[in-house]
mmCIF file of C-alpha atoms in Angstrom:
data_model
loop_
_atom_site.group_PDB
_atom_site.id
_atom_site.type_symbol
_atom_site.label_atom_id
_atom_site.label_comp_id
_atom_site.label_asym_id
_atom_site.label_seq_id
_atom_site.Cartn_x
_atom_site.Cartn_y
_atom_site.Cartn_z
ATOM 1 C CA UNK A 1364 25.597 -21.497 93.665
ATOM 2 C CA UNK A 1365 28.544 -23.526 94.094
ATOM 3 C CA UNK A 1366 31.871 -22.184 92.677
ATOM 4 C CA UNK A 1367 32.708 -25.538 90.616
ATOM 5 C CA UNK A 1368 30.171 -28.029 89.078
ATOM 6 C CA UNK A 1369 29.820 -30.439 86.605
ATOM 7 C CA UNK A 1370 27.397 -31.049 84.091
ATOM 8 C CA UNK A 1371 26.313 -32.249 80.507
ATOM 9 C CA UNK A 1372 26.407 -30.494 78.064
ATOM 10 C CA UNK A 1373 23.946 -29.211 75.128
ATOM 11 C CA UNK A 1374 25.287 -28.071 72.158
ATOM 12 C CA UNK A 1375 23.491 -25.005 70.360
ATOM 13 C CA UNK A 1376 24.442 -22.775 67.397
ATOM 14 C CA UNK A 1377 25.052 -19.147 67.458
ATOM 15 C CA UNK A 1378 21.859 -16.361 67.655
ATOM 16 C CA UNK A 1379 20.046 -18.112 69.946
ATOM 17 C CA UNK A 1380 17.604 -15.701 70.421
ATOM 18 C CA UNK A 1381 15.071 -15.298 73.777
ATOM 19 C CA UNK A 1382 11.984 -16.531 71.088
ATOM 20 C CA UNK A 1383 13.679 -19.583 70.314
ATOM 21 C CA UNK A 1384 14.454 -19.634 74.015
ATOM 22 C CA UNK A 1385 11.269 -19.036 75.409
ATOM 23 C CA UNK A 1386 8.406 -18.665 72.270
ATOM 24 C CA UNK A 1387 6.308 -15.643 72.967
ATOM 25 C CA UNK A 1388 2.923 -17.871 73.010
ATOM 26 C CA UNK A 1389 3.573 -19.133 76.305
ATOM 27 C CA UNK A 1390 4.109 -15.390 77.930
ATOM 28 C CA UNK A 1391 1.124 -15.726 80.078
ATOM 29 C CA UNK A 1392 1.840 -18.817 81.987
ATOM 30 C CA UNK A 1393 3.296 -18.359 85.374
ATOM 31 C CA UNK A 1394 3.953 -21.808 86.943
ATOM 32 C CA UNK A 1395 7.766 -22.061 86.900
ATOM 33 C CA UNK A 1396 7.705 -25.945 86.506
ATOM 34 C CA UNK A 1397 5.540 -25.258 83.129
ATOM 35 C CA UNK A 1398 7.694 -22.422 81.965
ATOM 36 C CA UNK A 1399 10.604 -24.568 82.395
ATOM 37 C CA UNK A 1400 8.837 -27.360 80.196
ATOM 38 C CA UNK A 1401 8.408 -24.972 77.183
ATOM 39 C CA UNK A 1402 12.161 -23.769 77.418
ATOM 40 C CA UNK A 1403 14.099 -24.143 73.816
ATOM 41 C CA UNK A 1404 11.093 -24.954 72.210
ATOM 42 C CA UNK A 1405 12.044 -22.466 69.093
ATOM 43 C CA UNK A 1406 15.351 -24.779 68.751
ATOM 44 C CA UNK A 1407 13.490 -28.580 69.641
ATOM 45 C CA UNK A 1408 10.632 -28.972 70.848
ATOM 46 C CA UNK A 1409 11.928 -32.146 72.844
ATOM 47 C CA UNK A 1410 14.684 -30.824 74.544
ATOM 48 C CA UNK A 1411 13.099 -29.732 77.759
ATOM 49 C CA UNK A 1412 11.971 -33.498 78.621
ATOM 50 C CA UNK A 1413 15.173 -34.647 77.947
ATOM 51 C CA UNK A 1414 17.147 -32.097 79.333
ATOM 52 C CA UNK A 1415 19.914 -33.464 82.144
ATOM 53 C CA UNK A 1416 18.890 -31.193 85.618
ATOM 54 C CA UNK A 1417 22.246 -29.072 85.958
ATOM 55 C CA UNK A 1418 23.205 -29.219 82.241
ATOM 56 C CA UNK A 1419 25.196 -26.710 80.900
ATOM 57 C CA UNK A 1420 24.191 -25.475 77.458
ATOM 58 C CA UNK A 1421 27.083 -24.110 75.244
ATOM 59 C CA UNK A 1422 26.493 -21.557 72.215
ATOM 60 C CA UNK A 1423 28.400 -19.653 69.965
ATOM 61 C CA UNK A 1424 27.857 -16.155 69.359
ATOM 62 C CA UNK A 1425 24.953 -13.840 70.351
ATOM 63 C CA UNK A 1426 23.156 -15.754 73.080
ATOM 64 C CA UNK A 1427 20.386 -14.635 74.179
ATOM 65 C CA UNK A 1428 19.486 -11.658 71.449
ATOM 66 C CA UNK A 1429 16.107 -10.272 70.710
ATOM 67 C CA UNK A 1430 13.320 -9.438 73.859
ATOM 68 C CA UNK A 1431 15.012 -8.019 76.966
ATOM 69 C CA UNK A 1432 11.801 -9.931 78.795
ATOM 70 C CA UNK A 1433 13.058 -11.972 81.885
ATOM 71 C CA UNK A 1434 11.250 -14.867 80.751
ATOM 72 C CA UNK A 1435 14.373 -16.544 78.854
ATOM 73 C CA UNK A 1436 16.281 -16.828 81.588
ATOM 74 C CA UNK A 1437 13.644 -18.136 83.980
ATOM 75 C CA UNK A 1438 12.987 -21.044 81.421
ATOM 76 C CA UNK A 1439 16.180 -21.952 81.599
ATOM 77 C CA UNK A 1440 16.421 -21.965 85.111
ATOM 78 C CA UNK A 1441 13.169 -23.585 85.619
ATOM 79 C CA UNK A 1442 14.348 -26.091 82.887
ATOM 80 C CA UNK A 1443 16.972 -27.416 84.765
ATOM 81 C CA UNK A 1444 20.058 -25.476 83.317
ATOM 82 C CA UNK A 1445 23.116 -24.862 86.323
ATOM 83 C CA UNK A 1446 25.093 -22.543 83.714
ATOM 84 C CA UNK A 1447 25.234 -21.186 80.065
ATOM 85 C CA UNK A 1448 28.840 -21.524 78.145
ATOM 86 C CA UNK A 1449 28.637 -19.256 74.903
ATOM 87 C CA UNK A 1450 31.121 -17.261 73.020
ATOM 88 C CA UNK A 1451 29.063 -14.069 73.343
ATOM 89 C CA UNK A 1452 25.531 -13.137 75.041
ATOM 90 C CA UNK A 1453 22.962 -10.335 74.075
ATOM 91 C CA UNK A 1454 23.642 -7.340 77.032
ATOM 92 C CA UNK A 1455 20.565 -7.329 77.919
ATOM 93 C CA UNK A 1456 19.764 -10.898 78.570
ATOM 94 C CA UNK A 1457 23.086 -11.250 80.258
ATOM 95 C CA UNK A 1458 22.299 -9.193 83.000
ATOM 96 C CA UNK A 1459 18.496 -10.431 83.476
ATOM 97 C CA UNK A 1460 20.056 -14.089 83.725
ATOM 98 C CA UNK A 1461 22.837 -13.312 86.230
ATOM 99 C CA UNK A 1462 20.307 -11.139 88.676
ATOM 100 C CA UNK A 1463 17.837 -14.183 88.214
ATOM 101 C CA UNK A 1464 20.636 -16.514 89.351
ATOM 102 C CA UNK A 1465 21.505 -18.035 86.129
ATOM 103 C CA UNK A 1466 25.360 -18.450 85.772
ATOM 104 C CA UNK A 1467 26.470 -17.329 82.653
ATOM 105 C CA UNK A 1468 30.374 -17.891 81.091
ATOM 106 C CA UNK A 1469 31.867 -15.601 78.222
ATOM 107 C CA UNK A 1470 33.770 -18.517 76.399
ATOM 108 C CA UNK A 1471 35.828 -16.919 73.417
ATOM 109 C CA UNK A 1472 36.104 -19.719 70.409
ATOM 110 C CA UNK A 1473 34.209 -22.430 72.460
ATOM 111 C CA UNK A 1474 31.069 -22.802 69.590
ATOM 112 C CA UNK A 1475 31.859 -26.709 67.982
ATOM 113 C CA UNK A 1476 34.268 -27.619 70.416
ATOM 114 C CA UNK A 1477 31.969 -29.300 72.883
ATOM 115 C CA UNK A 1478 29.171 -32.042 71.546
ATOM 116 C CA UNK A 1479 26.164 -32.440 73.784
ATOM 117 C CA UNK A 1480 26.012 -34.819 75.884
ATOM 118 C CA UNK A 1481 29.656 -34.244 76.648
ATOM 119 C CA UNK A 1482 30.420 -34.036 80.893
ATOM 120 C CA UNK A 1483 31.690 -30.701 81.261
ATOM 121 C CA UNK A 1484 33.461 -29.460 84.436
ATOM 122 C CA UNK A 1485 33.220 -25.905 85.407
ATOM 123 C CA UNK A 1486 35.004 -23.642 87.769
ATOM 124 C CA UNK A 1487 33.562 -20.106 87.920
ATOM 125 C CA UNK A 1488 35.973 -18.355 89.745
ATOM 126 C CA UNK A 1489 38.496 -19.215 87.528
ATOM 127 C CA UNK A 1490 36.728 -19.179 84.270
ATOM 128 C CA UNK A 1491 38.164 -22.834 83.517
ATOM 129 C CA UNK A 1492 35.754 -25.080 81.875
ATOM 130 C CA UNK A 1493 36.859 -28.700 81.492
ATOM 131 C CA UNK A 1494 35.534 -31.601 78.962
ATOM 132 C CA UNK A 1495 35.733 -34.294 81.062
ATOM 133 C CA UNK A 1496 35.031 -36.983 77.868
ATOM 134 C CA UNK A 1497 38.429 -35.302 75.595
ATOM 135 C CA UNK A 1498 40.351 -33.618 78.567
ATOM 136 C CA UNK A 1499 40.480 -30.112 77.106
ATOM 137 C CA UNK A 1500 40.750 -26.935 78.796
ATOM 138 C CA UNK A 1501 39.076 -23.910 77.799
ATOM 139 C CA UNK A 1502 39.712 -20.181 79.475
ATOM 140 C CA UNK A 1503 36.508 -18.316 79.808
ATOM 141 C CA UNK A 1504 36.196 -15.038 81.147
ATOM 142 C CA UNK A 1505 35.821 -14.838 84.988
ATOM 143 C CA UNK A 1506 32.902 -13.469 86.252
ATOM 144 C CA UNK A 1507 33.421 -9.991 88.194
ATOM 145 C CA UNK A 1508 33.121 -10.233 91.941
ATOM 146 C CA UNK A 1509 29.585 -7.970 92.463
ATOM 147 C CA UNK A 1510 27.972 -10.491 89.129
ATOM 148 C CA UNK A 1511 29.793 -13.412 91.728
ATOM 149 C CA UNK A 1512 27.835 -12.058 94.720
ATOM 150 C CA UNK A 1513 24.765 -11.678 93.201
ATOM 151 C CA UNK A 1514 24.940 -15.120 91.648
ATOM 152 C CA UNK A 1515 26.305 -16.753 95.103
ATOM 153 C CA UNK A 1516 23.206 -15.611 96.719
ATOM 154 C CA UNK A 1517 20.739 -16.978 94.380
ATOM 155 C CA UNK A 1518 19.898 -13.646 92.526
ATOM 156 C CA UNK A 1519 19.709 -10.079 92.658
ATOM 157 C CA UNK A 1520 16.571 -9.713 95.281
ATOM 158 C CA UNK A 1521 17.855 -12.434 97.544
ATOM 159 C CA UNK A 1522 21.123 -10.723 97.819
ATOM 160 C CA UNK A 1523 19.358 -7.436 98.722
ATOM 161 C CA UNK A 1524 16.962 -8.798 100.835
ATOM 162 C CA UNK A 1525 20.432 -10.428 102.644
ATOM 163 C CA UNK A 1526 21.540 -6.807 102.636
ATOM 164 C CA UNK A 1527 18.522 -5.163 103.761
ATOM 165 C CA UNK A 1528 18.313 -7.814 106.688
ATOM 166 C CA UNK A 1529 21.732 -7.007 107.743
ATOM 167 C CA UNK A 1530 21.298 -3.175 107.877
ATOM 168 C CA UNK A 1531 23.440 -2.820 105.223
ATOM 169 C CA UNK A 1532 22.745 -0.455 102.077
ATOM 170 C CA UNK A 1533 25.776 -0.370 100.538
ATOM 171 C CA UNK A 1534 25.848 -1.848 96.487
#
């Protein structure tokens, strides 16, 4: 994961939930490329085709709510998606998308402020997120340094494997 990116964005509405997400019919599929072309499918069914690869979808409130299942956040990973922007995310779903990879940015106020297909800039370090197209700042949260190492090494098991290869043990 690189520490500062750019990409467009997709505009969504608040309680976007992990059916909307990822519907529940398609549970039994495990080819990540056809996972990825189901993803949002309870908000458009067109958006996966047309998504930009390394778009950032932005939210309001409640991201991610309902099922804890893992399968949300490898749709949107397998989708295409190089970070999430929302003003609040479901516990649960937070945590499955950061140890999957997913980058993920607590963005207080930022539902209706960006319009998809906006170019968004992104520092995650920092917590600054940038609209390139109006020139407005926003201050997200940081992430913590252990969610930082996990994402930097691609996910939760790659970073342990990492650790295990090293000798090292330690959390």
């Amino acid at each position: 994961m690189r520490e500062e990116f750019t990409g467009q964005a997709l505009a969504l509405g608040k309680n976007i939930d992990t059916d909307q997400i990822y519907p529940g019919r398609y549970l039994a599929l495990t080819n990540p490329e056809e996972i990825g072309s189901h993803c949002l499918e309870g908000v458009d069914e067109g958006i996966a085709g047309t998504f930009p690869k390394g778009g950032i979808i932005v939210a309001g409130t409640n991201f991610g709510c309902g099922s804890s299942r893992e399968h949300a956040a490898i749709a949107l990973l397998n989708m295409g998606a190089g970070a999430v922007v929302a003003e609040s995310f479901a516990r649960i779903f937070y945590r499955n998308a950061v140890n999957l990879g997913l980058p993920l940015l607590v963005c207080k106020g930022i539902g209706g402020k960006v319009e998809s297909g906006q170019n968004l800039e992104i520092n995650m370090r920092t917590g600054e997120l940038r609209n390139l197209d109006t020139g407005e700042s926003h201050l997200c949260e940081p992430i913590g340094e252990y969610a930082m190492s996990i994402l930097e090494a691609g996910g939760i098991k790659p970073l342990f494997a990492r650790r295990m290869k090293e000798g090292r043990h330690d959390s």
